[in-house]
Coordinates of N, CA and C in Angstrom, one line a residue:
M254 N 18.6 -6.7 11.3 CA 19.5 -6.8 10.1 C 18.9 -7.8 9.2
Q255 N 19.2 -7.6 7.9 CA 18.7 -8.5 6.9 C 19.8 -8.9 5.9
I256 N 19.8 -10.2 5.6 CA 20.7 -10.7 4.6 C 19.9 -10.9 3.3
I257 N 20.5 -10.5 2.2 CA 19.9 -10.6 0.8 C 20.6 -11.7 0.1
A258 N 19.9 -12.8 -0.2 CA 20.4 -13.9 -1.0 C 19.9 -13.7 -2.5
R259 N 20.9 -13.8 -3.4 CA 20.5 -13.6 -4.8 C 21.1 -14.7 -5.6
C260 N 20.4 -15.1 -6.7 CA 20.9 -16.1 -7.6 C 20.6 -15.5 -9.0
H261 N 21.3 -16.1 -10.0 CA 21.1 -15.8 -11.4 C 19.7 -16.2 -11.8
P262 N 19.0 -15.3 -12.5 CA 17.6 -15.6 -12.8 C 17.4 -16.9 -13.6
A263 N 18.4 -17.3 -14.4 CA 18.2 -18.6 -15.1 C 18.2 -19.8 -14.2
L264 N 18.8 -19.6 -13.0 CA 18.9 -20.7 -12.0 C 17.7 -20.7 -11.0
E265 N 17.1 -19.6 -10.9 CA 16.1 -19.5 -9.8 C 15.0 -20.6 -9.8
P266 N 14.5 -21.0 -11.0 CA 13.5 -22.1 -11.0 C 13.9 -23.4 -10.5
I267 N 15.2 -23.7 -10.5 CA 15.7 -25.1 -10.2 C 16.5 -25.2 -8.9
L268 N 16.8 -24.1 -8.3 CA 17.7 -24.1 -7.1 C 16.9 -24.3 -5.8
P269 N 17.2 -25.2 -4.9 CA 16.7 -25.1 -3.6 C 17.1 -23.8 -3.0
K270 N 16.3 -23.2 -2.2 CA 16.5 -21.8 -1.7 C 17.1 -21.8 -0.3
P271 N 18.0 -20.9 0.0 CA 18.4 -20.7 1.4 C 17.2 -20.6 2.3
Q272 N 17.3 -21.1 3.6 CA 16.2 -21.0 4.5 C 16.7 -20.6 5.9
P273 N 15.9 -20.0 6.7 CA 16.3 -19.8 8.1 C 16.6 -21.2 8.7
A274 N 17.7 -21.2 9.4 CA 18.1 -22.6 9.9 C 17.1 -23.3 10.7
G275 N 16.2 -22.5 11.4 CA 15.2 -23.2 12.2 C 14.2 -23.9 11.4
R276 N 14.1 -23.7 10.1 CA 13.2 -24.4 9.3 C 13.8 -25.7 8.7
M277 N 15.1 -25.9 8.9 CA 15.8 -27.0 8.4 C 16.4 -27.9 9.4
L278 N 15.7 -28.0 10.6 CA 16.1 -28.9 11.6 C 15.9 -30.3 11.2
P279 N 16.8 -31.2 11.6 CA 16.8 -32.6 11.1 C 15.7 -33.4 11.7
D280 N 15.3 -34.4 11.0 CA 14.2 -35.3 11.5 C 14.6 -36.0 12.8
W281 N 15.9 -36.3 13.0 CA 16.3 -37.0 14.2 C 16.0 -36.1 15.5
L282 N 16.1 -34.8 15.3 CA 15.9 -33.9 16.4 C 14.4 -33.9 16.8
R283 N 13.5 -33.9 15.8 CA 12.1 -33.9 16.0 C 11.7 -35.3 16.7
E284 N 12.3 -36.3 16.3 CA 11.9 -37.7 16.7 C 12.6 -38.0 18.1
M285 N 13.6 -37.3 18.5 CA 14.3 -37.6 19.7 C 13.3 -37.5 20.9
P286 N 13.3 -38.5 21.8 CA 12.5 -38.4 23.0 C 13.0 -37.3 23.9
A287 N 12.0 -36.7 24.7 CA 12.4 -35.7 25.6 C 13.0 -36.2 26.9
Q288 N 12.7 -37.5 27.2 CA 13.3 -38.2 28.4 C 13.5 -39.6 28.1
V289 N 14.5 -40.2 28.7 CA 14.9 -41.6 28.5 C 15.3 -42.2 29.8
E290 N 15.3 -43.5 29.9 CA 15.9 -44.2 31.0 C 17.4 -44.4 30.7
A291 N 18.2 -44.1 31.7 CA 19.6 -44.2 31.6 C 20.2 -45.4 32.3
P292 N 20.6 -46.4 31.5 CA 21.2 -47.6 32.2 C 22.5 -47.2 33.0
S293 N 23.2 -46.2 32.5 CA 24.4 -45.7 33.2 C 24.1 -45.1 34.6
L294 N 22.8 -44.8 34.8 CA 22.4 -44.3 36.1 C 21.4 -45.2 36.8
G295 N 21.5 -46.5 36.4 CA 20.7 -47.5 37.1 C 19.2 -47.5 36.6
G296 N 19.0 -46.9 35.4 CA 17.7 -46.9 34.9 C 16.9 -45.6 35.2
A297 N 17.5 -44.7 35.9 CA 16.8 -43.5 36.3 C 16.5 -42.6 35.0
P298 N 15.3 -42.0 35.1 CA 14.9 -41.1 33.9 C 15.8 -39.9 33.9
I299 N 16.1 -39.5 32.6 CA 17.0 -38.3 32.5 C 16.6 -37.6 31.2
R300 N 16.6 -36.2 31.3 CA 16.3 -35.4 30.1 C 17.3 -35.5 29.0
T301 N 16.9 -35.4 27.8 CA 17.8 -35.5 26.6 C 18.2 -34.1 26.2
L302 N 18.9 -34.1 25.1 CA 19.3 -32.8 24.5 C 18.1 -31.9 24.0
K303 N 17.0 -32.6 23.9 CA 15.8 -31.8 23.5 C 15.4 -30.8 24.5
H304 N 16.0 -30.9 25.7 CA 15.7 -30.0 26.8 C 16.8 -28.9 26.9
C305 N 17.7 -28.9 26.0 CA 18.8 -28.0 26.1 C 18.7 -26.8 25.1
P306 N 18.1 -25.7 25.6 CA 17.9 -24.5 24.6 C 19.2 -24.1 23.9
P307 N 20.4 -24.0 24.6 CA 21.6 -23.6 23.8 C 21.9 -24.5 22.7
F308 N 21.7 -25.8 22.8 CA 21.9 -26.8 21.8 C 21.0 -26.5 20.6
L309 N 19.7 -26.3 20.9 CA 18.7 -26.1 19.9 C 18.8 -24.7 19.3
D310 N 19.1 -23.7 20.0 CA 19.2 -22.4 19.5 C 20.4 -22.3 18.5
A311 N 21.5 -23.0 18.8 CA 22.6 -23.0 17.9 C 22.2 -23.6 16.6
M312 N 21.5 -24.7 16.6 CA 21.0 -25.3 15.4 C 20.1 -24.5 14.5
G313 N 19.4 -23.6 15.2 CA 18.4 -22.7 14.5 C 18.9 -21.4 14.2
L314 N 20.2 -21.1 14.4 CA 20.8 -19.8 14.2 C 21.1 -19.5 12.8
G315 N 20.7 -18.3 12.3 CA 21.1 -17.9 11.0 C 20.4 -18.6 9.9
L316 N 21.1 -18.8 8.8 CA 20.6 -19.4 7.5 C 21.3 -20.7 7.2
M317 N 20.6 -21.5 6.4 CA 21.2 -22.7 5.8 C 21.3 -22.6 4.3
I318 N 22.4 -23.0 3.8 CA 22.6 -23.0 2.3 C 22.4 -24.5 1.9
P319 N 21.4 -24.8 1.0 CA 21.1 -26.2 0.7 C 22.0 -26.7 -0.5
L320 N 22.2 -28.0 -0.5 CA 22.8 -28.7 -1.7 C 22.0 -28.5 -2.9
A321 N 22.6 -28.1 -4.0 CA 21.8 -27.8 -5.2 C 21.1 -28.9 -5.9
T322 N 21.7 -30.1 -5.8 CA 21.1 -31.3 -6.5 C 21.6 -32.6 -5.8
D323 N 20.9 -33.7 -6.2 CA 21.3 -35.0 -5.6 C 22.7 -35.3 -5.9
L324 N 23.5 -35.8 -4.9 CA 24.8 -36.4 -5.2 C 24.7 -37.9 -4.9
H325 N 25.2 -38.7 -5.9 CA 25.1 -40.1 -5.8 C 26.5 -40.6 -5.4
V326 N 26.6 -41.4 -4.4 CA 27.8 -41.9 -3.9 C 27.8 -43.4 -4.0
A327 N 28.8 -44.0 -4.7 CA 29.0 -45.4 -4.9 C 30.4 -45.7 -5.1
G328 N 30.9 -46.7 -4.4 CA 32.3 -47.2 -4.7 C 33.3 -46.1 -4.5
G329 N 33.1 -45.2 -3.6 CA 34.0 -44.1 -3.3 C 34.0 -43.0 -4.3
Q330 N 33.0 -43.1 -5.3 CA 32.9 -42.0 -6.3 C 31.6 -41.2 -6.1
I331 N 31.7 -39.9 -6.4 CA 30.5 -39.1 -6.2 C 30.1 -38.6 -7.6
S332 N 28.9 -38.7 -8.0 CA 28.4 -38.3 -9.3 C 27.0 -37.6 -9.1
W333 N 26.6 -37.0 -10.2 CA 25.3 -36.3 -10.2 C 24.7 -36.4 -11.6
D334 N 23.4 -36.2 -11.6 CA 22.6 -36.2 -12.9 C 21.8 -34.9 -12.9
W335 N 22.5 -33.8 -13.3 CA 21.9 -32.5 -13.2 C 22.3 -31.7 -14.4
D336 N 21.4 -31.0 -15.0 CA 21.6 -30.3 -16.3 C 21.1 -28.9 -16.2
P337 N 21.8 -28.0 -15.4 CA 21.4 -26.6 -15.3 C 21.6 -25.9 -16.6
P338 N 20.9 -24.8 -16.8 CA 21.1 -24.1 -18.1 C 22.5 -23.5 -18.2
I339 N 23.0 -23.4 -19.4 CA 24.3 -22.7 -19.7 C 24.1 -21.2 -19.6
I340 N 24.9 -20.6 -18.8 CA 24.8 -19.2 -18.5 C 25.9 -18.5 -19.2
T341 N 25.6 -17.6 -20.1 CA 26.6 -17.0 -21.0 C 27.1 -15.6 -20.4
D342 N 26.3 -15.0 -19.5 CA 26.7 -13.7 -19.1 C 27.3 -13.7 -17.7
A343 N 27.7 -14.8 -17.2 CA 28.3 -14.9 -15.8 C 29.2 -16.2 -15.8
P344 N 30.4 -16.1 -15.2 CA 31.3 -17.2 -15.1 C 30.9 -18.2 -14.0
I345 N 29.8 -18.8 -14.0 CA 29.3 -19.7 -13.0 C 29.5 -21.1 -13.4
T346 N 30.1 -21.9 -12.6 CA 30.3 -23.3 -12.9 C 28.9 -24.0 -12.9
R347 N 28.8 -25.0 -13.7 CA 27.5 -25.8 -13.7 C 27.6 -27.1 -12.8
A348 N 28.8 -27.3 -12.2 CA 29.0 -28.5 -11.4 C 28.6 -28.1 -9.9
P349 N 27.9 -29.0 -9.3 CA 27.5 -28.7 -7.9 C 28.6 -29.0 -6.9
L350 N 29.6 -29.7 -7.4 CA 30.7 -30.1 -6.5 C 32.1 -29.9 -7.2
G351 N 33.0 -29.3 -6.6 CA 34.4 -29.2 -7.1 C 35.3 -29.8 -6.1
A352 N 36.6 -29.4 -6.2 CA 37.6 -30.0 -5.3 C 38.8 -29.1 -5.2
H353 N 39.5 -29.2 -4.1 CA 40.8 -28.7 -3.9 C 41.8 -29.8 -3.9
V354 N 43.0 -29.6 -4.5 CA 44.0 -30.7 -4.4 C 44.5 -30.8 -3.0
P355 N 45.0 -32.0 -2.6 CA 45.4 -32.3 -1.2 C 46.5 -31.4 -0.8
E356 N 47.4 -30.9 -1.7 CA 48.5 -30.1 -1.3 C 48.1 -28.8 -0.7
Q357 N 46.8 -28.3 -1.0 CA 46.4 -27.1 -0.5 C 46.0 -27.1 1.0
A358 N 45.9 -28.4 1.5 CA 45.7 -28.5 2.9 C 46.9 -29.1 3.7
Q359 N 48.0 -29.0 3.0 CA 49.2 -29.6 3.6 C 49.6 -28.9 4.9
A360 N 49.9 -29.7 5.9 CA 50.3 -29.2 7.2 C 49.1 -28.8 8.1
A361 N 47.9 -28.7 7.5 CA 46.7 -28.4 8.3 C 46.3 -29.7 9.0
P362 N 46.0 -29.7 10.3 CA 45.6 -30.9 11.0 C 44.2 -31.3 10.7
L363 N 43.9 -31.6 9.5 CA 42.5 -32.0 9.1 C 42.5 -33.6 8.9
P364 N 41.3 -34.2 9.2 CA 41.2 -35.6 9.0 C 41.0 -36.0 7.6
L365 N 42.1 -35.8 6.8 CA 42.1 -36.0 5.4 C 43.0 -37.2 5.0
A366 N 42.5 -38.2 4.4 CA 43.3 -39.4 4.0 C 44.4 -39.0 3.1
P367 N 45.5 -39.7 3.1 CA 46.6 -39.3 2.2 C 46.2 -39.3 0.7
G368 N 46.4 -38.2 0.1 CA 46.1 -38.1 -1.3 C 44.7 -37.8 -1.6
A369 N 43.8 -37.7 -0.6 CA 42.4 -37.4 -0.8 C 42.2 -35.9 -1.1
L370 N 41.2 -35.7 -1.9 CA 40.9 -34.3 -2.3 C 40.0 -33.7 -1.2
V371 N 40.1 -32.4 -1.1 CA 39.1 -31.6 -0.3 C 38.0 -31.2 -1.2
L372 N 36.8 -31.6 -0.9 CA 35.6 -31.3 -1.7 C 35.3 -29.8 -1.6
K373 N 34.5 -29.3 -2.5 CA 34.1 -28.0 -2.5 C 32.6 -27.9 -3.0
F374 N 31.7 -27.7 -2.1 CA 30.3 -27.5 -2.5 C 30.1 -26.2 -3.2
T375 N 29.6 -26.2 -4.4 CA 29.3 -25.0 -5.1 C 28.1 -24.3 -4.5
N376 N 28.2 -23.0 -4.3 CA 27.2 -22.2 -3.8 C 26.7 -21.3 -4.9
F377 N 25.5 -21.4 -5.3 CA 25.0 -20.6 -6.4 C 24.2 -19.4 -6.0
W378 N 24.4 -19.0 -4.7 CA 23.7 -17.8 -4.1 C 24.8 -16.9 -3.7
T379 N 24.6 -15.6 -4.0 CA 25.4 -14.5 -3.4 C 24.7 -14.1 -2.1
L380 N 25.4 -13.6 -1.1 CA 24.8 -13.2 0.1 C 25.3 -11.8 0.5
Q381 N 24.4 -10.9 0.6 CA 24.8 -9.5 1.0 C 24.4 -9.2 2.4
A382 N 25.3 -8.8 3.2 CA 25.1 -8.4 4.6 C 25.1 -6.8 4.7
P383 N 24.4 -6.3 5.7 CA 24.4 -4.8 5.9 C 25.8 -4.3 6.2
E384 N 26.0 -3.1 6.1 CA 27.3 -2.4 6.3 C 27.8 -2.8 7.8
G385 N 29.0 -3.2 7.9 CA 29.6 -3.5 9.2 C 29.4 -4.9 9.7
W386 N 28.8 -5.8 8.8 CA 28.6 -7.1 9.2 C 29.3 -8.1 8.4
D387 N 29.9 -9.1 9.0 CA 30.5 -10.3 8.3 C 29.6 -11.5 8.4
L388 N 29.9 -12.4 7.5 CA 29.1 -13.7 7.6 C 30.1 -14.8 7.9
L389 N 29.8 -15.6 8.9 CA 30.5 -16.8 9.2 C 29.8 -18.0 8.5
F390 N 30.6 -18.7 7.7 CA 30.1 -19.9 7.0 C 30.7 -21.1 7.7
T391 N 29.9 -22.0 8.2 CA 30.5 -23.1 8.9 C 29.6 -24.4 8.7
H392 N 30.1 -25.5 9.2 CA 29.3 -26.7 9.2 C 28.0 -26.6 9.9
P393 N 26.9 -27.1 9.4 CA 25.7 -27.0 10.2 C 25.9 -27.5 11.6
L394 N 25.6 -26.6 12.6 CA 26.0 -26.9 14.0 C 25.2 -28.1 14.5
N395 N 26.0 -28.9 15.3 CA 25.5 -30.1 15.9 C 25.0 -31.2 14.9
R396 N 25.5 -31.1 13.7 CA 25.0 -32.1 12.6 C 26.1 -33.1 12.3
A397 N 26.5 -33.9 13.3 CA 27.5 -34.9 13.1 C 26.9 -36.1 12.3
D398 N 25.6 -36.1 12.0 CA 25.0 -37.1 11.2 C 25.4 -36.9 9.7
L399 N 25.8 -35.8 9.3 CA 26.1 -35.6 7.9 C 27.4 -36.3 7.5
P400 N 27.5 -36.8 6.3 CA 28.7 -37.6 5.9 C 29.9 -36.7 5.5
F401 N 29.9 -35.5 5.9 CA 30.9 -34.5 5.5 C 31.1 -33.5 6.6
V402 N 32.2 -32.8 6.6 CA 32.4 -31.7 7.6 C 32.8 -30.5 6.7
T403 N 31.9 -29.4 6.7 CA 32.2 -28.2 6.0 C 33.2 -27.4 6.8
L404 N 34.3 -26.9 6.2 CA 35.2 -26.0 6.9 C 34.7 -24.6 7.1
S405 N 35.1 -23.9 8.1 CA 34.6 -22.6 8.4 C 35.4 -21.5 7.8
G406 N 34.7 -20.4 7.5 CA 35.3 -19.3 6.9 C 34.5 -18.0 7.2
L407 N 35.1 -16.9 7.3 CA 34.5 -15.6 7.6 C 34.7 -14.7 6.4
V408 N 33.6 -14.1 6.0 CA 33.6 -13.2 4.7 C 33.0 -11.8 5.1
S409 N 33.7 -10.8 4.5 CA 33.2 -9.4 4.7 C 32.0 -9.3 3.7
A410 N 30.9 -9.7 4.0 CA 29.8 -9.9 3.1 C 29.1 -8.6 2.8
D411 N 29.4 -7.5 3.5 CA 28.9 -6.2 3.1 C 29.6 -5.7 1.9
R412 N 30.8 -6.1 1.7 CA 31.6 -5.6 0.6 C 31.7 -6.7 -0.5
F413 N 31.5 -7.9 -0.2 CA 31.6 -9.0 -1.1 C 30.2 -9.6 -1.4
G414 N 29.2 -8.7 -1.4 CA 27.8 -9.2 -1.4 C 27.4 -9.7 -2.8
L415 N 28.1 -9.5 -3.8 CA 27.8 -10.0 -5.1 C 28.8 -11.1 -5.6
G416 N 29.7 -11.5 -4.7 CA 30.6 -12.6 -4.9 C 30.1 -13.9 -4.4
Y417 N 30.5 -15.0 -5.0 CA 30.1 -16.3 -4.6 C 31.1 -16.9 -3.6
V418 N 30.6 -17.4 -2.5 CA 31.4 -18.1 -1.5 C 31.0 -19.5 -1.5
H419 N 32.0 -20.4 -1.9 CA 31.9 -21.8 -2.0 C 32.4 -22.4 -0.7
F420 N 32.1 -23.7 -0.5 CA 32.3 -24.3 0.8 C 33.2 -25.6 0.8
P421 N 34.5 -25.4 1.1 CA 35.4 -26.6 1.2 C 34.8 -27.5 2.3
A422 N 35.0 -28.8 2.0 CA 34.4 -29.8 3.0 C 35.3 -31.1 2.9
L423 N 35.3 -31.8 4.0 CA 35.9 -33.1 4.1 C 34.9 -34.2 4.1
W424 N 35.0 -35.2 3.2 CA 34.1 -36.3 3.3 C 34.5 -37.2 4.4
T425 N 33.7 -37.4 5.4 CA 34.1 -38.1 6.6 C 33.4 -39.5 6.8
A426 N 32.7 -39.9 5.8 CA 32.0 -41.2 5.9 C 32.4 -42.1 4.7
P427 N 33.6 -42.7 4.8 CA 34.1 -43.5 3.7 C 33.2 -44.7 3.3
D428 N 32.3 -45.2 4.3 CA 31.5 -46.3 4.0 C 30.1 -45.9 3.5
F429 N 29.9 -44.6 3.3 CA 28.6 -44.1 2.9 C 28.3 -44.5 1.4
E430 N 27.1 -45.1 1.2 CA 26.7 -45.5 -0.1 C 25.2 -45.0 -0.3
G431 N 24.9 -44.3 -1.4 CA 23.6 -43.9 -1.5 C 23.5 -42.5 -2.1
T432 N 22.5 -41.8 -1.8 CA 22.2 -40.4 -2.4 C 22.2 -39.4 -1.3
L433 N 23.0 -38.4 -1.4 CA 22.9 -37.2 -0.6 C 21.9 -36.2 -1.3
P434 N 20.7 -36.1 -0.8 CA 19.6 -35.4 -1.6 C 19.8 -33.9 -1.7
A435 N 19.3 -33.4 -2.8 CA 19.2 -31.9 -2.9 C 18.5 -31.3 -1.7
G436 N 18.9 -30.2 -1.3 CA 18.3 -29.6 -0.1 C 19.0 -29.9 1.2
T437 N 19.9 -30.9 1.2 CA 20.7 -31.1 2.4 C 21.5 -29.9 2.8
P438 N 21.4 -29.5 4.0 CA 22.2 -28.3 4.4 C 23.7 -28.5 4.3
V439 N 24.4 -27.7 3.6 CA 25.9 -27.9 3.5 C 26.6 -26.8 4.2
A440 N 26.0 -25.7 4.5 CA 26.7 -24.6 5.3 C 25.7 -23.8 6.1
Q441 N 26.0 -23.5 7.3 CA 25.2 -22.6 8.1 C 25.8 -21.2 8.1
V442 N 25.0 -20.2 7.9 CA 25.5 -18.8 7.7 C 25.0 -18.0 8.9
I443 N 26.0 -17.4 9.7 CA 25.7 -16.7 10.9 C 26.3 -15.3 10.7
A444 N 25.5 -14.3 10.9 CA 25.9 -12.9 10.8 C 26.6 -12.5 12.1
V445 N 27.7 -11.8 11.9 CA 28.4 -11.3 13.1 C 28.9 -9.9 12.9
P446 N 28.8 -9.0 13.8 CA 29.2 -7.7 13.7 C 30.8 -7.7 13.5
R447 N 31.3 -6.8 12.7 CA 32.7 -6.8 12.5 C 33.4 -6.2 13.7
G448 N 34.6 -6.7 13.9 CA 35.4 -6.2 15.1 C 35.4 -7.2 16.2
Q449 N 36.5 -7.3 16.9 CA 36.7 -8.3 18.0 C 36.2 -7.6 19.3
P450 N 35.5 -8.3 20.1 CA 35.0 -7.8 21.4 C 36.2 -7.6 22.3
G451 N 36.1 -6.6 23.2 CA 37.1 -6.5 24.3 C 37.0 -7.6 25.3
L452 N 38.0 -7.8 26.1 CA 38.0 -8.8 27.1 C 38.5 -8.3 28.4
E453 N 37.7 -8.4 29.5 CA 38.1 -8.1 30.8 C 38.1 -9.3 31.7
L454 N 39.2 -9.5 32.4 CA 39.3 -10.7 33.3 C 39.0 -10.2 34.8
A455 N 38.2 -10.9 35.5 CA 37.9 -10.5 36.9 C 37.6 -11.7 37.7
T456 N 37.7 -11.6 39.0 CA 37.2 -12.6 40.0 C 35.9 -12.2 40.5
M457 N 35.1 -13.2 40.9 CA 33.7 -12.9 41.4 C 33.8 -12.3 42.7
S458 N 32.8 -11.4 42.9 CA 32.6 -10.8 44.3 C 31.8 -11.8 45.1
P459 N 31.7 -11.7 46.4 CA 30.8 -12.6 47.2 C 29.4 -12.6 46.7
D460 N 28.9 -11.4 46.3 CA 27.5 -11.4 45.9 C 27.3 -12.1 44.5
E461 N 28.3 -12.0 43.7 CA 28.3 -12.7 42.4 C 28.4 -14.2 42.6
I462 N 29.2 -14.6 43.5 CA 29.4 -16.1 43.8 C 28.0 -16.6 44.3
A463 N 27.4 -15.9 45.2 CA 26.1 -16.3 45.7 C 25.0 -16.4 44.6
E464 N 25.0 -15.4 43.7 CA 24.0 -15.4 42.6 C 24.3 -16.5 41.6
S465 N 25.6 -16.8 41.3 CA 25.9 -17.9 40.4 C 25.5 -19.2 41.0
R466 N 25.7 -19.4 42.3 CA 25.3 -20.6 43.0 C 23.8 -20.8 42.9
S467 N 23.1 -19.7 43.1 CA 21.6 -19.8 43.1 C 21.2 -20.2 41.7
I468 N 21.8 -19.7 40.6 CA 21.5 -20.0 39.3 C 21.7 -21.5 39.0
Q469 N 22.9 -22.0 39.4 CA 23.2 -23.4 39.2 C 22.2 -24.4 39.9
E470 N 21.9 -24.0 41.2 CA 21.0 -24.8 41.9 C 19.6 -24.8 41.3
A471 N 19.1 -23.7 40.8 CA 17.8 -23.6 40.2 C 17.8 -24.4 38.9
L472 N 18.9 -24.4 38.1 CA 19.0 -25.2 36.9 C 18.8 -26.7 37.2
Q473 N 19.4 -27.1 38.3 CA 19.3 -28.5 38.6 C 17.9 -28.9 39.1
A474 N 17.3 -28.0 39.8 CA 16.0 -28.3 40.5 C 14.8 -28.1 39.7
T475 N 14.9 -27.1 38.7 CA 13.7 -26.7 38.0 C 13.9 -26.9 36.5
P476 N 13.2 -27.9 35.9 CA 13.3 -28.1 34.4 C 12.8 -26.8 33.7
G477 N 13.6 -26.4 32.7 CA 13.2 -25.2 31.9 C 13.6 -23.9 32.5
H478 N 14.4 -23.9 33.6 CA 14.7 -22.7 34.3 C 15.4 -21.7 33.4
Y479 N 16.4 -22.1 32.6 CA 17.1 -21.2 31.7 C 16.1 -20.7 30.7
R480 N 15.3 -21.5 30.1 CA 14.4 -21.1 29.0 C 13.4 -20.1 29.5
K481 N 12.9 -20.3 30.7 CA 11.9 -19.4 31.3 C 12.4 -18.1 31.8
N482 N 13.7 -18.1 32.3 CA 14.1 -16.9 33.0 C 15.3 -16.2 32.3
F483 N 16.0 -16.9 31.4 CA 17.2 -16.2 30.9 C 17.2 -16.2 29.3
R484 N 16.6 -17.1 28.7 CA 16.7 -17.2 27.2 C 16.0 -15.9 26.6
A485 N 16.8 -15.3 25.7 CA 16.2 -14.1 25.0 C 15.4 -14.5 23.9

């Protein structure tokens, strides 16, 4: 399947482009050691998350939508210095950031300070999915280092392929000062087939119990066992 990302031609020269998520992995992941000594285990060596394919595969799944321009944060205020062209044939905002009033999140258990606005990252790209596919927009997975949390939403992108989906987010780093650079991933886009899967509940048979035990023992004994034998 293929997703088509489109932007207005007047914006194409200045917009950071969506990328496969695997091309936007953070520097901290590349710099993370594969093994460390664990004081909590008496200094014994232990493998880090760099050895966890499910963790890595989640971060590389789907697409990333990048921040359109630098955001400058100082004294609790967010500003930008960006002058995109005025577009007369489409009602597209020129602001890279908007907001929802706090009452719109009333009664939702979100970590939102009293009276604080819910931010909204402007997305200047439309996203078209094939027939029968939805797009899940969510916070970049395993990216707790970002000073915000993007809220999740599911869109029927085969039908809404020329509509703009913007990204509500909570600013979660009140002490952050500096610049959030253009190109920072603000939403991860994951294609999902429409329709809920069925669910069957069952207990394991003796053979299944034995096989499951064998898998768990091999995972403990052999580094890379999941990656070499199960990872698709």
